[in-house]
PDB file of C-alpha atoms in Angstrom:
ATOM      1  CA  THR B1195     -25.346  42.616  51.910  1.00 51.00           C
ATOM      2  CA  VAL B1196     -26.101  39.955  49.487  1.00 55.00           C
ATOM      3  CA  GLY B1197     -24.340  36.591  50.020  1.00 60.00           C
ATOM      4  CA  TRP B1198     -23.717  33.677  47.719  1.00 60.00           C
ATOM      5  CA  THR B1199     -26.425  31.639  49.511  1.00 63.00           C
ATOM      6  CA  ASP B1200     -29.206  34.144  48.602  1.00 72.00           C
ATOM      7  CA  ASN B1201     -29.476  32.850  44.998  1.00 76.00           C
ATOM      8  CA  PRO B1202     -29.301  29.081  45.038  1.00 79.00           C
ATOM      9  CA  ARG B1203     -30.614  28.848  41.439  1.00 84.00           C
ATOM     10  CA  GLY B1204     -27.770  30.899  40.162  1.00 81.00           C
ATOM     11  CA  LEU B1205     -25.315  28.847  42.294  1.00 82.00           C
ATOM     12  CA  CYS B1206     -26.698  25.630  40.938  1.00 88.00           C
ATOM     13  CA  LEU B1207     -26.618  26.943  37.347  1.00 89.00           C
ATOM     14  CA  GLY B1208     -23.015  28.119  37.673  1.00 88.00           C
ATOM     15  CA  ALA B1209     -21.946  24.728  39.162  1.00 90.00           C
ATOM     16  CA  ALA B1210     -23.710  22.875  36.267  1.00 93.00           C
ATOM     17  CA  VAL B1211     -22.143  25.176  33.585  1.00 93.00           C
ATOM     18  CA  GLY B1212     -18.667  24.649  35.270  1.00 93.00           C
ATOM     19  CA  CYS B1213     -19.081  20.837  35.279  1.00 94.00           C
ATOM     20  CA  LEU B1214     -20.286  20.858  31.722  1.00 94.00           C
ATOM     21  CA  GLY B1215     -17.228  22.820  30.755  1.00 93.00           C
ATOM     22  CA  VAL B1216     -14.899  20.434  32.521  1.00 94.00           C
ATOM     23  CA  VAL B1217     -16.525  17.431  30.783  1.00 95.00           C
ATOM     24  CA  LEU B1218     -16.785  18.956  27.449  1.00 95.00           C
ATOM     25  CA  SER B1219     -13.122  20.256  27.461  1.00 95.00           C
ATOM     26  CA  GLY B1220     -12.009  16.668  28.311  1.00 94.00           C
ATOM     27  CA  ILE B1221     -13.975  15.196  25.449  1.00 95.00           C
ATOM     28  CA  TRP B1222     -12.651  17.844  23.067  1.00 95.00           C
ATOM     29  CA  LEU B1223      -9.058  17.176  24.242  1.00 94.00           C
ATOM     30  CA  SER B1224      -9.417  13.460  23.908  1.00 94.00           C
ATOM     31  CA  ARG B1225     -10.721  13.865  20.307  1.00 95.00           C
ATOM     32  CA  MET B1226      -7.957  16.201  19.267  1.00 95.00           C
ATOM     33  CA  LYS B1227      -5.456  13.682  20.798  1.00 94.00           C
ATOM     34  CA  ARG B1228      -6.932  10.832  18.789  1.00 94.00           C
ATOM     35  CA  GLY B1229      -6.816  12.898  15.652  1.00 94.00           C
ATOM     36  CA  ARG B1230      -3.088  13.797  16.202  1.00 93.00           C
ATOM     37  CA  HIS B1231      -2.379  10.122  16.969  1.00 92.00           C
ATOM     38  CA  ALA B1232      -4.066   9.084  13.645  1.00 91.00           C
ATOM     39  CA  LEU B1233      -2.009  11.713  11.793  1.00 91.00           C
ATOM     40  CA  PHE B1234       1.256  10.411  13.410  1.00 90.00           C
ATOM     41  CA  ALA B1235       0.143   6.813  12.511  1.00 88.00           C
ATOM     42  CA  ARG B1236      -0.188   7.776   8.769  1.00 87.00           C
ATOM     43  CA  THR B1237       3.095   9.837   8.623  1.00 88.00           C
ATOM     44  CA  LEU B1238       5.584   8.102  10.919  1.00 88.00           C
ATOM     45  CA  PRO B1239       6.514   5.262   8.422  1.00 86.00           C
ATOM     46  CA  ASP B1240       7.222   7.708   5.790  1.00 87.00           C
ATOM     47  CA  PHE B1241       9.386   9.754   8.130  1.00 89.00           C
ATOM     48  CA  LEU B1242      11.276   6.494   9.093  1.00 89.00           C
ATOM     49  CA  ASP B1243      11.901   5.629   5.535  1.00 89.00           C
ATOM     50  CA  LEU B1244      13.466   8.986   4.817  1.00 90.00           C
ATOM     51  CA  LEU B1245      15.488   8.626   7.993  1.00 90.00           C
ATOM     52  CA  VAL B1246      16.698   5.198   6.953  1.00 90.00           C
ATOM     53  CA  THR B1247      17.655   6.506   3.555  1.00 91.00           C
ATOM     54  CA  CYS B1248      19.771   9.269   5.057  1.00 91.00           C
ATOM     55  CA  LEU B1249      21.458   6.862   7.469  1.00 89.00           C
ATOM     56  CA  GLU B1250      22.246   4.454   4.806  1.00 89.00           C
ATOM     57  CA  ALA B1251      23.808   7.310   2.768  1.00 90.00           C
ATOM     58  CA  GLY B1252      26.368   7.770   5.549  1.00 88.00           C
ATOM     59  CA  MET B1253      24.847  10.517   7.759  1.00 88.00           C
ATOM     60  CA  SER B1254      24.912  10.527  11.462  1.00 86.00           C
ATOM     61  CA  ILE B1255      21.654  10.114  13.319  1.00 86.00           C
ATOM     62  CA  GLU B1256      21.752  13.791  14.334  1.00 88.00           C
ATOM     63  CA  ALA B1257      22.460  14.989  10.753  1.00 90.00           C
ATOM     64  CA  ALA B1258      19.703  12.615   9.480  1.00 89.00           C
ATOM     65  CA  LEU B1259      17.140  13.836  11.878  1.00 89.00           C
ATOM     66  CA  GLN B1260      17.922  17.474  10.804  1.00 89.00           C
ATOM     67  CA  ARG B1261      17.631  16.645   7.152  1.00 91.00           C
ATOM     68  CA  VAL B1262      14.465  14.718   7.432  1.00 90.00           C
ATOM     69  CA  SER B1263      12.856  17.314   9.738  1.00 89.00           C
ATOM     70  CA  ASP B1264      13.419  19.890   7.110  1.00 88.00           C
ATOM     71  CA  GLU B1265      12.055  17.572   4.336  1.00 88.00           C
ATOM     72  CA  VAL B1266       9.011  16.327   6.282  1.00 88.00           C
ATOM     73  CA  GLN B1267       7.956  19.869   7.221  1.00 87.00           C
ATOM     74  CA  LEU B1268       6.443  20.416   3.769  1.00 86.00           C
ATOM     75  CA  ALA B1269       4.441  17.258   3.443  1.00 87.00           C
ATOM     76  CA  HIS B1270       3.508  16.618   7.122  1.00 88.00           C
ATOM     77  CA  PRO B1271       3.566  19.983   9.079  1.00 90.00           C
ATOM     78  CA  THR B1272       2.455  18.526  12.369  1.00 90.00           C
ATOM     79  CA  LEU B1273       5.149  15.810  12.491  1.00 90.00           C
ATOM     80  CA  GLY B1274       7.622  18.295  11.103  1.00 89.00           C
ATOM     81  CA  GLY B1275       6.996  20.740  13.758  1.00 91.00           C
ATOM     82  CA  GLU B1276       7.414  18.116  16.435  1.00 92.00           C
ATOM     83  CA  MET B1277      10.710  16.960  14.729  1.00 91.00           C
ATOM     84  CA  LYS B1278      11.934  20.571  14.759  1.00 91.00           C
ATOM     85  CA  ALA B1279      11.513  20.608  18.424  1.00 92.00           C
ATOM     86  CA  VAL B1280      13.592  17.323  18.590  1.00 92.00           C
ATOM     87  CA  GLN B1281      16.153  18.860  16.426  1.00 91.00           C
ATOM     88  CA  THR B1282      16.286  21.967  18.705  1.00 92.00           C
ATOM     89  CA  GLN B1283      16.757  19.769  21.808  1.00 93.00           C
ATOM     90  CA  ILE B1284      19.651  17.993  20.017  1.00 91.00           C
ATOM     91  CA  GLU B1285      21.263  21.365  19.074  1.00 91.00           C
ATOM     92  CA  LEU B1286      21.035  22.321  22.779  1.00 93.00           C
ATOM     93  CA  GLY B1287      23.064  19.206  23.738  1.00 91.00           C
ATOM     94  CA  ALA B1288      20.539  16.517  24.324  1.00 90.00           C
ATOM     95  CA  THR B1289      21.223  13.020  22.766  1.00 89.00           C
ATOM     96  CA  PRO B1290      18.894  11.889  20.021  1.00 88.00           C
ATOM     97  CA  GLU B1291      17.512   9.157  22.304  1.00 88.00           C
ATOM     98  CA  THR B1292      16.615  11.730  24.981  1.00 91.00           C
ATOM     99  CA  ALA B1293      15.080  14.179  22.435  1.00 92.00           C
ATOM    100  CA  LEU B1294      13.006  11.324  20.958  1.00 91.00           C
ATOM    101  CA  ARG B1295      11.993  10.113  24.377  1.00 92.00           C
ATOM    102  CA  HIS B1296      10.786  13.668  25.252  1.00 93.00           C
ATOM    103  CA  LEU B1297       8.877  13.701  21.948  1.00 92.00           C
ATOM    104  CA  ALA B1298       7.152  10.482  22.916  1.00 91.00           C
ATOM    105  CA  GLU B1299       6.201  12.001  26.326  1.00 92.00           C
ATOM    106  CA  ARG B1300       5.059  15.288  24.761  1.00 91.00           C
ATOM    107  CA  THR B1301       2.791  13.549  22.155  1.00 91.00           C
ATOM    108  CA  ASP B1302       1.801  10.536  24.414  1.00 90.00           C
ATOM    109  CA  TYR B1303       2.008   8.319  21.322  1.00 90.00           C
ATOM    110  CA  ASP B1304       3.387   4.823  21.934  1.00 89.00           C
ATOM    111  CA  PRO B1305       5.074   4.142  18.629  1.00 88.00           C
ATOM    112  CA  LEU B1306       7.184   7.266  19.085  1.00 88.00           C
ATOM    113  CA  GLY B1307       8.290   5.929  22.432  1.00 87.00           C
ATOM    114  CA  SER B1308       9.295   2.651  20.883  1.00 88.00           C
ATOM    115  CA  LEU B1309      11.139   4.650  18.290  1.00 87.00           C
ATOM    116  CA  SER B1310      13.254   6.238  20.937  1.00 87.00           C
ATOM    117  CA  THR B1311      13.873   2.875  22.519  1.00 88.00           C
ATOM    118  CA  VAL B1312      14.785   1.280  19.108  1.00 88.00           C
ATOM    119  CA  VAL B1313      17.403   4.064  18.560  1.00 86.00           C
ATOM    120  CA  GLN B1314      18.730   3.762  22.034  1.00 87.00           C
ATOM    121  CA  GLN B1315      19.207   0.020  21.916  1.00 87.00           C
ATOM    122  CA  ALA B1316      20.627   0.050  18.418  1.00 85.00           C
ATOM    123  CA  ARG B1317      23.304   2.621  19.455  1.00 81.00           C
ATOM    124  CA  ARG B1318      24.032   0.886  22.784  1.00 83.00           C
ATOM    125  CA  PHE B1319      24.500  -2.571  21.267  1.00 81.00           C
ATOM    126  CA  GLY B1320      26.232  -1.365  18.227  1.00 74.00           C
ATOM    127  CA  SER B1321      23.754  -2.787  15.659  1.00 74.00           C
ATOM    128  CA  GLY B1322      22.749  -0.968  12.548  1.00 82.00           C
ATOM    129  CA  VAL B1323      20.378   1.971  13.433  1.00 85.00           C
ATOM    130  CA  ALA B1324      19.175   2.007   9.786  1.00 87.00           C
ATOM    131  CA  GLU B1325      18.085  -1.649   9.816  1.00 86.00           C
ATOM    132  CA  SER B1326      16.474  -1.335  13.291  1.00 87.00           C
ATOM    133  CA  LEU B1327      14.493   1.669  11.971  1.00 88.00           C
ATOM    134  CA  ARG B1328      13.475  -0.121   8.742  1.00 89.00           C
ATOM    135  CA  GLN B1329      12.109  -3.024  10.857  1.00 89.00           C
ATOM    136  CA  HIS B1330      10.265  -0.626  13.059  1.00 88.00           C
ATOM    137  CA  ALA B1331       8.720   1.159  10.044  1.00 88.00           C
ATOM    138  CA  ASN B1332       7.584  -2.164   8.592  1.00 90.00           C
ATOM    139  CA  GLY B1333       6.041  -3.054  11.963  1.00 90.00           C
ATOM    140  CA  LEU B1334       4.206   0.284  12.110  1.00 88.00           C
ATOM    141  CA  ARG B1335       2.883  -0.352   8.551  1.00 89.00           C
ATOM    142  CA  THR B1336       1.680  -3.802   9.433  1.00 91.00           C
ATOM    143  CA  GLN B1337      -0.018  -2.488  12.532  1.00 89.00           C
ATOM    144  CA  ARG B1338      -1.721   0.172  10.371  1.00 88.00           C
ATOM    145  CA  GLU B1339      -2.855  -2.458   7.878  1.00 92.00           C
ATOM    146  CA  GLN B1340      -4.265  -4.646  10.706  1.00 93.00           C
ATOM    147  CA  VAL B1341      -6.241  -1.637  12.174  1.00 90.00           C
ATOM    148  CA  ALA B1342      -7.693  -0.984   8.619  1.00 91.00           C
ATOM    149  CA  GLU B1343      -8.678  -4.605   8.275  1.00 93.00           C
ATOM    150  CA  GLU B1344     -10.333  -4.637  11.648  1.00 94.00           C
ATOM    151  CA  LYS B1345     -12.366  -1.530  10.723  1.00 92.00           C
ATOM    152  CA  ALA B1346     -13.431  -3.192   7.435  1.00 91.00           C
ATOM    153  CA  GLN B1347     -14.640  -6.221   9.392  1.00 91.00           C
ATOM    154  CA  LYS B1348     -16.525  -4.065  11.805  1.00 92.00           C
ATOM    155  CA  ALA B1349     -18.130  -2.158   8.941  1.00 90.00           C
ATOM    156  CA  SER B1350     -19.779  -5.286   7.456  1.00 85.00           C
ATOM    157  CA  VAL B1351     -21.399  -6.030  10.832  1.00 87.00           C
ATOM    158  CA  GLN B1352     -22.549  -2.340  11.288  1.00 89.00           C
ATOM    159  CA  ILE B1353     -24.166  -2.255   7.867  1.00 89.00           C
ATOM    160  CA  LEU B1354     -26.216  -5.312   8.539  1.00 86.00           C
ATOM    161  CA  MET B1355     -29.075  -3.673  10.541  1.00 86.00           C
ATOM    162  CA  PRO B1356     -29.714  -0.793   8.092  1.00 86.00           C
ATOM    163  CA  THR B1357     -29.786  -3.353   5.286  1.00 83.00           C
ATOM    164  CA  MET B1358     -32.309  -5.513   7.107  1.00 84.00           C
ATOM    165  CA  LEU B1359     -34.402  -2.484   8.119  1.00 86.00           C
ATOM    166  CA  LEU B1360     -34.460  -0.449   4.873  1.00 86.00           C
ATOM    167  CA  ILE B1361     -33.578  -2.657   1.875  1.00 85.00           C
ATOM    168  CA  PHE B1362     -35.151  -5.981   2.643  1.00 81.00           C
ATOM    169  CA  PRO B1363     -38.728  -4.469   3.165  1.00 81.00           C
ATOM    170  CA  ALA B1364     -38.497  -2.881  -0.182  1.00 82.00           C
ATOM    171  CA  ILE B1365     -37.524  -6.072  -1.828  1.00 82.00           C
ATOM    172  CA  PHE B1366     -40.373  -8.014  -0.138  1.00 80.00           C
ATOM    173  CA  VAL B1367     -42.980  -5.317  -1.282  1.00 80.00           C
TER     174      VAL B1367
END
């Protein structure tokens, strides 16, 4: 009989391929997660603006979520799909706060978690949900602008070395 110890090279190769698969799948998953978070960062303020408009028109939070989920499906399918899942949970009896909290847990995106907290606190304390969501959307836009400015500042530092190595020698010649 041939045992697993008879071919140590095959055993080592199998272990190496298995470890490589685990590491590469983790890298792939974190990259996909970052891409989804970037997509949510771009689309969430627009979603909140539509939600605020519906709330100010007199809709309840449940009806506004349903309406905006239908509308956002065309422009932003990823967020629209997630909001359809939220809408399904609400139709099955969950409160909007609970459904939004489950969305935040499912996507692991912090601004969605703060969205559920904003809705929960606005309803609990009786303040206007629309105004709270408007402030939250403005905060998300400000945060997005700050990230873009930070990237612009980093780009000027990153372009310094290629400029010194490639352009300056040509100028001196």
